[in-house]
Amino acid sequence: MKNQLSQLKRHLLTGTSHMLPFVVAGGVLLALSVMLGGKGAVPQGVFLEGLWDMGIAGFTLFVPVLGGYIAYSIADRPALAPGMIGAYLANQVNAGFIGAIIVGFIAGYVVLQLKRIPLSNKLKAISTYFILPIGGTFIVSGLVIWVIGAPIAMAMEGMNAWLQGMAGTSKAFLGVILGGMTAFDMGGPINKVATLFAQTQVGTQPWLMGGVGVAICVPPLGMFLATLLSPKRYSDEEREAGKAAGIMGCIGITEGAIPFAASDPVRVIPSIVVGGIVGNVIAFLFGVLNHAPWGGLIVLPVVDGRIFYVVAIIAGSVTTALMVNFLKKPIADRQEEKAPTAASDDLDLSFD
């Protein structure tokens, strides 16, 4: 079981390491365009629109890259196309990065099973570039289009109706729900339902965006703070991603935390969810109003109750950082734990 979990983690880390440059490049360029445009609005003008398009391109590509390289790690080159195309289609139905991870694993293991089908020598020669990619892409994409897509769309509609029905409940309870949903999948379907619910009512109920605007930026800012507080728990690559996450958090781009959540979802996702809840509830309880359909520190000029808005961001970010660092062990300790396992594996192999 430990070896199987180690293999799954290795496949996941392969995907996240290839995804990371796309998130960082796209996020920083997008952040610059928003920052220079001001107040969280979509930027205007040829130069700023160009930066915006570059950033959106990075965010559009990182999802198929994540799914593709998870599949590649499992079944080599024939799985690359099924993984990327399947993850792209999953993103089209708003499955987000979590959908990309699931599809990446499905694609990898589907192609791995297809490889076991006995073929003649002539067919084996073309299987890597023809039979396996086509067959794998058809199976995986068919699952996404005909099986996964409709339930996700129905779930999103149901969540939106549920939130509409909860609009009259207590602010604290609604803050828990919206804060957790906004932080959970960082731009995925659950995040989109929560943020759109607040954004569409920013003209009449700006307090909704006051809390959601905090929850939007807590995940990346919390992970940035976590890498600063305990650098021994993170690799050099993750610490660099933390710096980019800090920039993205200030500009209200939740996706800055995705590299951390993708590589260690069990520890990171609960931590950012708790931090998002803390920040959102504080903003709701102290009557923070955000008149822009955006989050992060960039909207401060249009926020009423700025002090409590900043306090909520700090409280949520600190909560996330402390929780994730409590759950994570230093890298050196994790490597020491793996060493005995590797030694025992060697012994087993020698007796075989």
Short mmCIF file of C-alpha atoms in Angstrom, two decimals:
data_model
loop_
_atom_site.label_atom_id
_atom_site.label_comp_id
_atom_site.label_asym_id
_atom_site.label_seq_id
_atom_site.Cartn_x
_atom_site.Cartn_y
_atom_site.Cartn_z
CA MET A 1 0.00 0.00 0.00
CA LYS A 2 2.81 2.42 0.85
CA ASN A 3 4.51 1.70 -2.46
CA GLN A 4 1.26 2.27 -4.36
CA LEU A 5 0.66 5.58 -2.60
CA SER A 6 4.26 6.58 -3.33
CA GLN A 7 3.72 5.81 -7.02
CA LEU A 8 0.51 7.86 -7.11
CA LYS A 9 2.28 10.78 -5.48
CA ARG A 10 5.16 10.52 -7.96
CA HIS A 11 2.72 10.70 -10.88
CA LEU A 12 0.98 13.69 -9.27
CA LEU A 13 4.27 15.52 -8.67
CA THR A 14 5.29 14.94 -12.29
CA GLY A 15 2.13 16.71 -13.39
CA THR A 16 2.50 19.60 -10.95
CA SER A 17 6.17 20.20 -11.78
CA HIS A 18 5.32 20.58 -15.47
CA MET A 19 2.25 22.68 -14.66
CA LEU A 20 4.04 25.12 -12.35
CA PRO A 21 5.73 27.35 -14.99
CA PHE A 22 2.37 27.90 -16.69
CA VAL A 23 0.67 28.95 -13.43
CA VAL A 24 3.53 31.26 -12.44
CA ALA A 25 3.98 32.89 -15.85
CA GLY A 26 0.25 33.23 -16.47
CA GLY A 27 -0.50 34.39 -12.93
CA VAL A 28 2.19 37.06 -12.77
CA LEU A 29 1.30 38.47 -16.20
CA LEU A 30 -2.39 38.47 -15.31
CA ALA A 31 -1.61 40.09 -11.96
CA LEU A 32 0.40 42.84 -13.67
CA SER A 33 -2.43 43.60 -16.07
CA VAL A 34 -4.97 43.82 -13.24
CA MET A 35 -2.63 45.81 -11.00
CA LEU A 36 -1.86 48.36 -13.70
CA GLY A 37 -5.53 48.55 -14.68
CA GLY A 38 -6.58 49.19 -11.05
CA LYS A 39 -9.44 48.21 -8.76
CA GLY A 40 -9.79 44.68 -10.05
CA ALA A 41 -11.41 45.66 -13.32
CA VAL A 42 -10.66 43.93 -16.60
CA PRO A 43 -7.88 46.14 -18.04
CA GLN A 44 -8.42 48.41 -21.00
CA GLY A 45 -5.94 49.42 -23.72
CA VAL A 46 -3.80 47.48 -26.17
CA PHE A 47 -0.86 46.87 -23.81
CA LEU A 48 -2.86 45.88 -20.72
CA GLU A 49 -5.26 43.74 -22.78
CA GLY A 50 -2.23 41.99 -24.25
CA LEU A 51 -0.87 41.23 -20.77
CA TRP A 52 -4.31 40.00 -19.75
CA ASP A 53 -4.50 37.65 -22.76
CA MET A 54 -1.01 36.28 -22.00
CA GLY A 55 -2.03 35.54 -18.42
CA ILE A 56 -5.31 33.91 -19.46
CA ALA A 57 -3.37 31.75 -21.93
CA GLY A 58 -1.14 30.48 -19.12
CA PHE A 59 -4.15 29.67 -16.96
CA THR A 60 -5.90 27.98 -19.89
CA LEU A 61 -2.92 25.75 -20.66
CA PHE A 62 -1.92 24.66 -17.17
CA VAL A 63 -4.98 22.42 -16.77
CA PRO A 64 -4.30 20.18 -19.81
CA VAL A 65 -0.58 20.20 -19.00
CA LEU A 66 -1.35 18.93 -15.49
CA GLY A 67 -3.58 16.12 -16.73
CA GLY A 68 -1.27 15.26 -19.62
CA TYR A 69 1.88 14.85 -17.57
CA ILE A 70 0.17 12.83 -14.86
CA ALA A 71 -0.89 10.43 -17.61
CA TYR A 72 2.60 10.59 -19.15
CA SER A 73 4.16 9.61 -15.83
CA ILE A 74 1.91 6.53 -15.68
CA ALA A 75 2.03 5.24 -19.26
CA ASP A 76 4.69 7.28 -21.10
CA ARG A 77 4.22 9.15 -24.42
CA PRO A 78 1.08 7.36 -25.68
CA ALA A 79 -0.83 8.72 -22.66
CA LEU A 80 0.16 12.35 -23.20
CA ALA A 81 -2.54 13.19 -25.76
CA PRO A 82 -5.38 11.38 -23.93
CA GLY A 83 -4.39 13.10 -20.69
CA MET A 84 -4.11 16.59 -22.16
CA ILE A 85 -7.20 16.41 -24.37
CA GLY A 86 -9.27 14.81 -21.60
CA ALA A 87 -8.16 17.44 -19.05
CA TYR A 88 -8.89 20.24 -21.54
CA LEU A 89 -12.41 18.92 -22.04
CA ALA A 90 -12.84 18.54 -18.29
CA ASN A 91 -11.92 22.20 -17.91
CA GLN A 92 -14.53 23.07 -20.56
CA VAL A 93 -17.22 21.58 -18.33
CA ASN A 94 -15.78 23.54 -15.37
CA ALA A 95 -14.20 20.58 -13.60
CA GLY A 96 -11.10 22.72 -12.88
CA PHE A 97 -7.73 21.44 -11.74
CA ILE A 98 -9.27 18.68 -9.61
CA GLY A 99 -10.96 17.37 -12.74
CA ALA A 100 -7.62 17.52 -14.54
CA ILE A 101 -5.98 15.39 -11.84
CA ILE A 102 -8.75 12.78 -11.98
CA VAL A 103 -8.72 12.68 -15.78
CA GLY A 104 -4.91 12.48 -15.84
CA PHE A 105 -4.95 9.35 -13.69
CA ILE A 106 -7.80 7.84 -15.70
CA ALA A 107 -5.96 8.50 -18.98
CA GLY A 108 -2.73 7.03 -17.68
CA TYR A 109 -4.28 3.80 -16.47
CA VAL A 110 -6.53 3.46 -19.54
CA VAL A 111 -3.49 3.63 -21.83
CA LEU A 112 -1.59 1.28 -19.51
CA GLN A 113 -4.37 -1.28 -19.96
CA LEU A 114 -4.47 -0.72 -23.73
CA LYS A 115 -0.75 -1.48 -23.85
CA ARG A 116 -1.49 -4.98 -22.56
CA ILE A 117 -3.57 -5.88 -25.64
CA PRO A 118 -1.45 -8.25 -27.75
CA LEU A 119 -0.56 -6.79 -31.15
CA SER A 120 1.34 -8.05 -34.15
CA ASN A 121 4.84 -6.68 -34.75
CA LYS A 122 3.54 -4.42 -37.53
CA LEU A 123 0.85 -2.92 -35.33
CA LYS A 124 3.24 -2.53 -32.38
CA ALA A 125 5.41 -0.27 -34.53
CA ILE A 126 2.59 2.24 -34.98
CA SER A 127 0.83 1.77 -31.64
CA THR A 128 2.83 4.45 -29.76
CA TYR A 129 1.93 7.24 -32.17
CA PHE A 130 -1.35 6.02 -33.63
CA ILE A 131 -3.35 3.24 -31.95
CA LEU A 132 -2.77 4.03 -28.25
CA PRO A 133 -3.18 7.85 -28.43
CA ILE A 134 -6.33 7.59 -30.56
CA GLY A 135 -7.88 4.78 -28.53
CA GLY A 136 -6.95 6.41 -25.22
CA THR A 137 -8.22 9.83 -26.28
CA PHE A 138 -11.54 8.39 -27.47
CA ILE A 139 -12.16 6.47 -24.24
CA VAL A 140 -11.07 9.25 -21.85
CA SER A 141 -12.72 12.09 -23.77
CA GLY A 142 -15.90 10.05 -24.12
CA LEU A 143 -16.02 9.62 -20.34
CA VAL A 144 -15.62 13.38 -19.86
CA ILE A 145 -18.17 14.41 -22.51
CA TRP A 146 -20.86 11.76 -22.05
CA VAL A 147 -20.44 10.74 -18.42
CA ILE A 148 -18.77 13.47 -16.30
CA GLY A 149 -20.00 16.66 -18.00
CA ALA A 150 -23.73 16.48 -17.31
CA PRO A 151 -23.47 15.65 -13.57
CA ILE A 152 -21.01 18.53 -13.04
CA ALA A 153 -23.37 20.98 -14.80
CA MET A 154 -26.31 19.74 -12.73
CA ALA A 155 -24.28 19.98 -9.52
CA MET A 156 -23.32 23.58 -10.28
CA GLU A 157 -26.95 24.51 -10.93
CA GLY A 158 -27.98 22.82 -7.71
CA MET A 159 -25.30 24.60 -5.65
CA ASN A 160 -26.29 27.96 -7.11
CA ALA A 161 -29.96 27.39 -6.26
CA TRP A 162 -28.93 26.26 -2.76
CA LEU A 163 -26.92 29.44 -2.18
CA GLN A 164 -29.78 31.59 -3.43
CA GLY A 165 -32.03 29.90 -0.89
CA MET A 166 -29.54 30.54 1.92
CA ALA A 167 -29.26 34.28 1.25
CA GLY A 168 -31.48 35.07 4.23
CA THR A 169 -29.62 32.94 6.79
CA SER A 170 -27.18 34.27 9.38
CA LYS A 171 -24.08 36.02 8.11
CA ALA A 172 -21.76 33.78 10.11
CA PHE A 173 -23.23 30.59 8.67
CA LEU A 174 -23.28 31.95 5.13
CA GLY A 175 -19.69 33.13 5.64
CA VAL A 176 -18.63 29.59 6.52
CA ILE A 177 -20.28 28.22 3.37
CA LEU A 178 -19.03 30.89 0.96
CA GLY A 179 -15.53 31.05 2.46
CA GLY A 180 -15.08 27.29 2.25
CA MET A 181 -16.47 27.05 -1.28
CA THR A 182 -14.36 29.94 -2.58
CA ALA A 183 -11.14 28.50 -1.21
CA PHE A 184 -11.81 24.82 -1.92
CA ASP A 185 -10.89 24.38 -5.58
CA MET A 186 -9.33 27.76 -6.45
CA GLY A 187 -11.07 28.68 -9.68
CA GLY A 188 -12.85 25.34 -10.14
CA PRO A 189 -16.62 24.75 -10.27
CA ILE A 190 -17.27 25.11 -6.52
CA ASN A 191 -15.23 28.33 -6.39
CA LYS A 192 -17.07 29.69 -9.44
CA VAL A 193 -20.50 29.08 -7.93
CA ALA A 194 -19.58 30.96 -4.75
CA THR A 195 -17.80 33.87 -6.42
CA LEU A 196 -20.47 34.36 -9.09
CA PHE A 197 -23.14 34.31 -6.39
CA ALA A 198 -21.40 37.27 -4.69
CA GLN A 199 -20.31 39.05 -7.88
CA THR A 200 -23.80 39.17 -9.40
CA GLN A 201 -25.12 40.90 -6.25
CA VAL A 202 -22.29 43.37 -5.75
CA GLY A 203 -24.57 46.29 -6.66
CA THR A 204 -27.24 45.51 -4.06
CA GLN A 205 -25.42 43.45 -1.41
CA PRO A 206 -21.74 44.44 -1.49
CA TRP A 207 -21.18 42.75 1.90
CA LEU A 208 -21.23 39.40 0.08
CA MET A 209 -18.24 40.44 -2.00
CA GLY A 210 -16.66 41.90 1.15
CA GLY A 211 -16.27 38.37 2.54
CA VAL A 212 -15.72 36.52 -0.73
CA GLY A 213 -13.07 39.06 -1.75
CA VAL A 214 -11.11 38.01 1.35
CA ALA A 215 -11.60 34.28 0.72
CA ILE A 216 -10.37 34.73 -2.86
CA CYS A 217 -6.91 35.89 -1.78
CA VAL A 218 -6.41 33.87 1.42
CA PRO A 219 -5.28 30.59 -0.28
CA PRO A 220 -2.31 32.07 -2.22
CA LEU A 221 -1.36 34.52 0.54
CA GLY A 222 -1.60 31.77 3.14
CA MET A 223 0.71 29.47 1.14
CA PHE A 224 3.12 32.35 0.52
CA LEU A 225 3.24 33.00 4.26
CA ALA A 226 3.66 29.27 4.96
CA THR A 227 6.78 29.08 2.78
CA LEU A 228 8.22 32.10 4.60
CA LEU A 229 7.48 30.81 8.09
CA SER A 230 8.82 27.29 7.53
CA PRO A 231 10.99 27.05 4.39
CA LYS A 232 12.33 23.62 5.44
CA ARG A 233 8.92 22.13 4.69
CA TYR A 234 9.05 23.19 1.03
CA SER A 235 11.30 22.49 -1.93
CA ASP A 236 13.18 25.24 -3.77
CA GLU A 237 10.54 25.03 -6.51
CA GLU A 238 7.72 25.42 -4.01
CA ARG A 239 9.37 28.41 -2.34
CA GLU A 240 9.63 30.11 -5.73
CA ALA A 241 5.98 29.29 -6.36
CA GLY A 242 5.23 30.83 -2.97
CA LYS A 243 6.64 34.17 -4.08
CA ALA A 244 4.46 34.14 -7.18
CA ALA A 245 1.47 33.12 -5.03
CA GLY A 246 2.06 36.17 -2.83
CA ILE A 247 1.84 38.49 -5.83
CA MET A 248 -1.26 36.72 -7.15
CA GLY A 249 -2.94 36.82 -3.76
CA CYS A 250 -2.52 40.57 -3.48
CA ILE A 251 -4.15 40.97 -6.89
CA GLY A 252 -6.99 38.57 -6.10
CA ILE A 253 -5.97 35.53 -8.16
CA THR A 254 -6.84 32.40 -6.17
CA GLU A 255 -5.09 30.08 -8.61
CA GLY A 256 -1.74 30.98 -7.09
CA ALA A 257 -2.29 28.24 -4.49
CA ILE A 258 -3.02 25.52 -7.05
CA PRO A 259 0.57 24.18 -7.34
CA PHE A 260 0.58 23.50 -3.58
CA ALA A 261 -2.91 21.98 -3.55
CA ALA A 262 -2.17 19.80 -6.57
CA SER A 263 1.04 18.36 -5.11
CA ASP A 264 -0.30 17.82 -1.57
CA PRO A 265 -4.13 18.06 -1.58
CA VAL A 266 -4.66 16.17 1.69
CA ARG A 267 -2.84 18.82 3.75
CA VAL A 268 -3.19 21.96 1.66
CA ILE A 269 -6.89 21.95 0.73
CA PRO A 270 -8.23 21.65 4.32
CA SER A 271 -5.81 24.39 5.41
CA ILE A 272 -6.87 26.87 2.74
CA VAL A 273 -10.54 26.05 3.31
CA VAL A 274 -10.26 26.78 7.04
CA GLY A 275 -8.34 29.98 6.30
CA GLY A 276 -10.95 31.06 3.75
CA ILE A 277 -13.73 30.45 6.25
CA VAL A 278 -11.97 32.46 8.98
CA GLY A 279 -11.36 35.41 6.66
CA ASN A 280 -14.84 35.37 5.14
CA VAL A 281 -16.64 35.17 8.49
CA ILE A 282 -14.60 38.03 10.00
CA ALA A 283 -15.38 40.26 7.01
CA PHE A 284 -19.09 39.41 7.21
CA LEU A 285 -19.34 39.98 10.97
CA PHE A 286 -17.63 43.39 10.82
CA GLY A 287 -19.75 44.62 7.92
CA VAL A 288 -17.05 44.96 5.27
CA LEU A 289 -18.42 46.18 1.91
CA ASN A 290 -16.58 45.52 -1.35
CA HIS A 291 -18.00 47.42 -4.34
CA ALA A 292 -15.86 45.61 -6.94
CA PRO A 293 -16.50 42.07 -8.25
CA TRP A 294 -12.94 41.10 -7.37
CA GLY A 295 -10.79 40.25 -4.35
CA GLY A 296 -7.37 40.83 -2.86
CA LEU A 297 -5.71 44.02 -1.70
CA ILE A 298 -6.06 45.72 -5.07
CA VAL A 299 -9.74 46.54 -4.39
CA LEU A 300 -8.99 48.48 -1.17
CA PRO A 301 -9.89 51.84 -2.80
CA VAL A 302 -13.50 50.65 -3.24
CA VAL A 303 -13.86 48.83 0.10
CA ASP A 304 -15.80 50.22 3.07
CA GLY A 305 -14.33 48.99 6.35
CA ARG A 306 -10.79 48.64 4.98
CA ILE A 307 -9.17 47.97 8.34
CA PHE A 308 -11.35 44.94 9.00
CA TYR A 309 -10.94 43.81 5.38
CA VAL A 310 -7.15 43.74 5.89
CA VAL A 311 -7.55 42.15 9.33
CA ALA A 312 -9.72 39.41 7.80
CA ILE A 313 -7.11 38.72 5.09
CA ILE A 314 -4.30 38.54 7.67
CA ALA A 315 -6.32 36.29 9.99
CA GLY A 316 -7.28 33.90 7.20
CA SER A 317 -3.77 33.78 5.74
CA VAL A 318 -2.13 33.18 9.11
CA THR A 319 -4.65 30.41 9.87
CA THR A 320 -3.85 28.69 6.57
CA ALA A 321 -0.08 29.05 7.02
CA LEU A 322 -0.03 27.72 10.59
CA MET A 323 -2.36 24.82 9.82
CA VAL A 324 -0.56 23.63 6.69
CA ASN A 325 2.85 23.89 8.36
CA PHE A 326 1.55 21.93 11.34
CA LEU A 327 0.33 19.17 9.01
CA LYS A 328 3.46 19.08 6.83
CA LYS A 329 6.75 17.56 7.98
CA PRO A 330 10.11 19.06 6.96
CA ILE A 331 11.43 17.65 3.68
CA ALA A 332 14.45 16.11 5.44
CA ASP A 333 12.19 14.12 7.78
CA ARG A 334 10.08 12.89 4.88
CA GLN A 335 13.19 11.70 3.03
CA GLU A 336 14.43 9.84 6.12
CA GLU A 337 11.09 8.03 6.36
CA LYS A 338 11.35 6.92 2.74
CA ALA A 339 14.92 5.58 3.11
CA PRO A 340 14.07 2.48 5.19
CA THR A 341 11.23 1.64 2.79
CA ALA A 342 13.61 1.81 -0.16
CA ALA A 343 16.11 -0.42 1.67
CA SER A 344 13.45 -3.02 2.46
CA ASP A 345 12.32 -2.98 -1.18
CA ASP A 346 15.88 -3.74 -2.23
CA LEU A 347 15.96 -6.71 0.14
CA ASP A 348 12.70 -8.05 -1.26
CA LEU A 349 14.00 -7.80 -4.78
CA SER A 350 17.22 -9.62 -3.88
CA PHE A 351 15.29 -12.56 -2.37
CA ASP A 352 13.16 -12.77 -5.51
#
